[in-house]
Short mmCIF file of C-alpha atoms in Angstrom, two decimals:
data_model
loop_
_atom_site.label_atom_id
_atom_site.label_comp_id
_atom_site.label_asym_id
_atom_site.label_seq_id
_atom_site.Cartn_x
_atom_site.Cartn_y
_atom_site.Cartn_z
CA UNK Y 39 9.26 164.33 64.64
CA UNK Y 40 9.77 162.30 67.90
CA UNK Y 41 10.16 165.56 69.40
CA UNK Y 42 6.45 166.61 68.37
CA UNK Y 43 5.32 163.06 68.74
CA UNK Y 44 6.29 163.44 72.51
CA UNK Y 45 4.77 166.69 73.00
CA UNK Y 46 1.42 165.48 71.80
CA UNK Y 47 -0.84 166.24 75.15
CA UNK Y 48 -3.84 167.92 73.35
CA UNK Y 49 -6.85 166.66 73.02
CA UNK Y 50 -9.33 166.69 70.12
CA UNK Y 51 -11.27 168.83 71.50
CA UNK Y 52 -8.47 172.05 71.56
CA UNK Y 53 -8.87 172.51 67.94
CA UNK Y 54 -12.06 174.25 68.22
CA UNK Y 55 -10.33 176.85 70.49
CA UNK Y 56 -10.51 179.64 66.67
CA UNK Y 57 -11.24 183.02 68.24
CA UNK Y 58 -11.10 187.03 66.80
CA UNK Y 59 -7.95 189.42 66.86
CA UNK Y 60 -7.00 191.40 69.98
CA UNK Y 61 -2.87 191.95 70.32
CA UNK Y 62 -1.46 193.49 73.20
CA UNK Y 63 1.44 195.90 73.15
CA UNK Y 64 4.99 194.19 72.63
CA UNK Y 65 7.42 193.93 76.00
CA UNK Y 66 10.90 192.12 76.31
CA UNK Y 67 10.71 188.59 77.08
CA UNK Y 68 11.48 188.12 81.30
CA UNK Y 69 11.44 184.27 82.07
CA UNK Y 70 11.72 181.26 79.83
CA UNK Y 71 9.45 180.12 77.35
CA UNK Y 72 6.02 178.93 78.83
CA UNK Y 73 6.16 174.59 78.30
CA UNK Y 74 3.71 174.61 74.81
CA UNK Y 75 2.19 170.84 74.13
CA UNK Y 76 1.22 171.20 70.76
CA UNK Y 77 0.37 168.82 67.43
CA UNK Y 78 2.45 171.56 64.61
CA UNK Y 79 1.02 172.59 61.57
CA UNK Y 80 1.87 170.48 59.00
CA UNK Y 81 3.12 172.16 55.74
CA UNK Y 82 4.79 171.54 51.94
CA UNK Y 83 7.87 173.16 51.73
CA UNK Y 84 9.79 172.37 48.88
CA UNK Y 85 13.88 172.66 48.17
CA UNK Y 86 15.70 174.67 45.06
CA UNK Y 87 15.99 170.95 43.87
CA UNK Y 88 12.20 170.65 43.53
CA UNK Y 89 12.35 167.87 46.73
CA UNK Y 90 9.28 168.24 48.55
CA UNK Y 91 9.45 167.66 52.58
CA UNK Y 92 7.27 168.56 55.50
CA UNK Y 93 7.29 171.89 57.20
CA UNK Y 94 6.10 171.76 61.35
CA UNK Y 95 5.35 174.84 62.24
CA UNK Y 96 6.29 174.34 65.96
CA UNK Y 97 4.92 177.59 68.51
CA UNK Y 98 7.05 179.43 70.97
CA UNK Y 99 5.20 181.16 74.20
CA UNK Y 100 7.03 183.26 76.59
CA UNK Y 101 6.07 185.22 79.37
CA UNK Y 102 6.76 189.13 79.13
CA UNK Y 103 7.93 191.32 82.18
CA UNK Y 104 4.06 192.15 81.92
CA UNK Y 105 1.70 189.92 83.68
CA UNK Y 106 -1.01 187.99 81.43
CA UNK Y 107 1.12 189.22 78.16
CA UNK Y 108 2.54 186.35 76.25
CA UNK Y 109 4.87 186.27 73.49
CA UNK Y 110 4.89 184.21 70.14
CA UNK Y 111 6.88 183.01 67.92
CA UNK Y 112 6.95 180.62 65.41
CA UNK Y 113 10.90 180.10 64.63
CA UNK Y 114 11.74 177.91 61.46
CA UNK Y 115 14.75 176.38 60.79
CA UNK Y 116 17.72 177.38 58.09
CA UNK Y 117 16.57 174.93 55.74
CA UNK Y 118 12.70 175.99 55.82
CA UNK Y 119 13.77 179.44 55.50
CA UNK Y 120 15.87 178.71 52.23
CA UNK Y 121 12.46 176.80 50.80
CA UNK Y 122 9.51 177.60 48.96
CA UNK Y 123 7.95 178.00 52.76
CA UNK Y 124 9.89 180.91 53.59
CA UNK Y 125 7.66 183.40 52.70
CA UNK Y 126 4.65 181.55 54.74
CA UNK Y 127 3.67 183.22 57.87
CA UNK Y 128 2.07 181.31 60.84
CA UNK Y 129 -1.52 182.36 62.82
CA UNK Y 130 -2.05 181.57 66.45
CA UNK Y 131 -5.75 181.63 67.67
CA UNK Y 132 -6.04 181.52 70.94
CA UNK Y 133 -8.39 181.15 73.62
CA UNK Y 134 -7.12 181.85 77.50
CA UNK Y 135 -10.00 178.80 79.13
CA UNK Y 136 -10.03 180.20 82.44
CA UNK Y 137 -10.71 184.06 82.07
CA UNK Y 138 -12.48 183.56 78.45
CA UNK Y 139 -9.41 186.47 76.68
CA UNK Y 140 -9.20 185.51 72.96
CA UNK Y 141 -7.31 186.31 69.84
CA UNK Y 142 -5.28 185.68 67.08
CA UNK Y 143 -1.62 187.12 66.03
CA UNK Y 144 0.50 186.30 63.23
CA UNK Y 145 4.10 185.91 63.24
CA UNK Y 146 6.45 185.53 60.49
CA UNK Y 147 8.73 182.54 60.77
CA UNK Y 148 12.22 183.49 58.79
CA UNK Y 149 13.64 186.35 60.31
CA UNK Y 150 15.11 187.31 57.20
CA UNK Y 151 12.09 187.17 54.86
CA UNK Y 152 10.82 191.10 53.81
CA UNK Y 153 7.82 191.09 55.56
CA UNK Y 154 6.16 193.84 57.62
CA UNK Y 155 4.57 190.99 60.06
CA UNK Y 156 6.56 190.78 63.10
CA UNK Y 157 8.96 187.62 64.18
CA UNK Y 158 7.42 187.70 67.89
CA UNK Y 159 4.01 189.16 68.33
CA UNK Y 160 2.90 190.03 71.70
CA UNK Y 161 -0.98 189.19 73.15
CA UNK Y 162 -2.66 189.75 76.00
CA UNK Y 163 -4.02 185.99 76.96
CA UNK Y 164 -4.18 186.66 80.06
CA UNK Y 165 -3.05 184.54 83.08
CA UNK Y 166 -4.20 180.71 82.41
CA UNK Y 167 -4.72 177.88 80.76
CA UNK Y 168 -4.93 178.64 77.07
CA UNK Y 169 -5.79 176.60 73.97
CA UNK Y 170 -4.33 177.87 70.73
CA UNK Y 171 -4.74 176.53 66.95
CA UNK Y 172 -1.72 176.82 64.67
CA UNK Y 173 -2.31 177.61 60.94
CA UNK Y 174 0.05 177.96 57.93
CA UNK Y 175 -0.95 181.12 55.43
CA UNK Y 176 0.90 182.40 52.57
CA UNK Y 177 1.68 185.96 52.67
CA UNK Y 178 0.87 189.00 50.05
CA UNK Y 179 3.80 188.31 47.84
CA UNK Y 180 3.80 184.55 47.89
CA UNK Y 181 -0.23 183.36 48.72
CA UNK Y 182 1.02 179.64 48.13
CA UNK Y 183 4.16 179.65 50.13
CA UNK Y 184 3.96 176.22 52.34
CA UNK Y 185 0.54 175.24 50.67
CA UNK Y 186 -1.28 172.58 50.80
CA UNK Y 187 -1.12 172.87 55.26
CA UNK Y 188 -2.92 171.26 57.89
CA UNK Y 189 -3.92 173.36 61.17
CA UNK Y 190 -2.28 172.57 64.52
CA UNK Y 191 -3.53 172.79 68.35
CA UNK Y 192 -1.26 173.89 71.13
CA UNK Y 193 -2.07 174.20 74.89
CA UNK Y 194 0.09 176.10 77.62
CA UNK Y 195 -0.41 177.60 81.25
CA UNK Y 196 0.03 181.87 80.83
CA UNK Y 197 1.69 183.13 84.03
#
């Protein structure tokens, strides 16, 4: 929480940045993640136990070997992934500032959860700063899964 608390550098204004779908083809990742100050979404995830308990769905952006393509991910941790959450998947709308390039991808964040949707989905944003908004979604088998969410913003300079 302190974590998120400390990476808090967006301003109101980001969460506008809601744009249409256009995905670039997937590369390796090349360099370390791109530095992502972001609010998280906010979801319910509850335990086999019935204990409710938040859910942040925190972003990951990496550079590919590919100028302008970035890489996201949206990694939970073990005990998300074990929850009622785990079959949640997480959109990214973004919305690259400086050339205009927008999008959205979707990313599924437990690995091990049958899902087609991918763990890292690749985007063109293009080189710049971009503005992103973070949203929890159930998926086709489980349309509640981390419901009731609140969307997040995120902001991070594409190489």
């Amino acid at each position: 929480m302190r974590k998120a608390l400390k990476r808090c550098a967006v301003s109101l204004g980001l969460a506008a940045a809601a744009a249409s779908a256009t995905v670039g083809a997937g590369t390796a990742q090349a360099a370390p993640p791109h530095t992502v100050f972001q609010i998280p979404a906010t979801a319910l995830a509850t335990s086999g136990l019935v204990v409710p308990g938040p859910y942040f769905a925190n972003v990951v952006a990496a550079p590919t070997n590919r100028p302008g393509l970035t890489a996201f991910s949206a990694p939970a941790p073990r005990s998300i992934c074990s929850s009622s959450a785990a079959g949640s998947l997480v959109r990214i709308s973004y919305l690259n500032v400086t050339t205009g390039q927008s999008g959205a991808v979707m990313v599924k964040p437990c690995p091990y959860y049958l899902n087609p949707t991918p763990v890292v989905a690749t985007a063109n944003t293009g080189a710049g700063q971009v503005v992103a908004t973070i949203q929890v979604t159930g998926s086709a088998a489980y349309p509640n899964a981390g419901q009731p969410s609140l969307p997040g913003v995120a902001t991070f300079a594409a190489r």
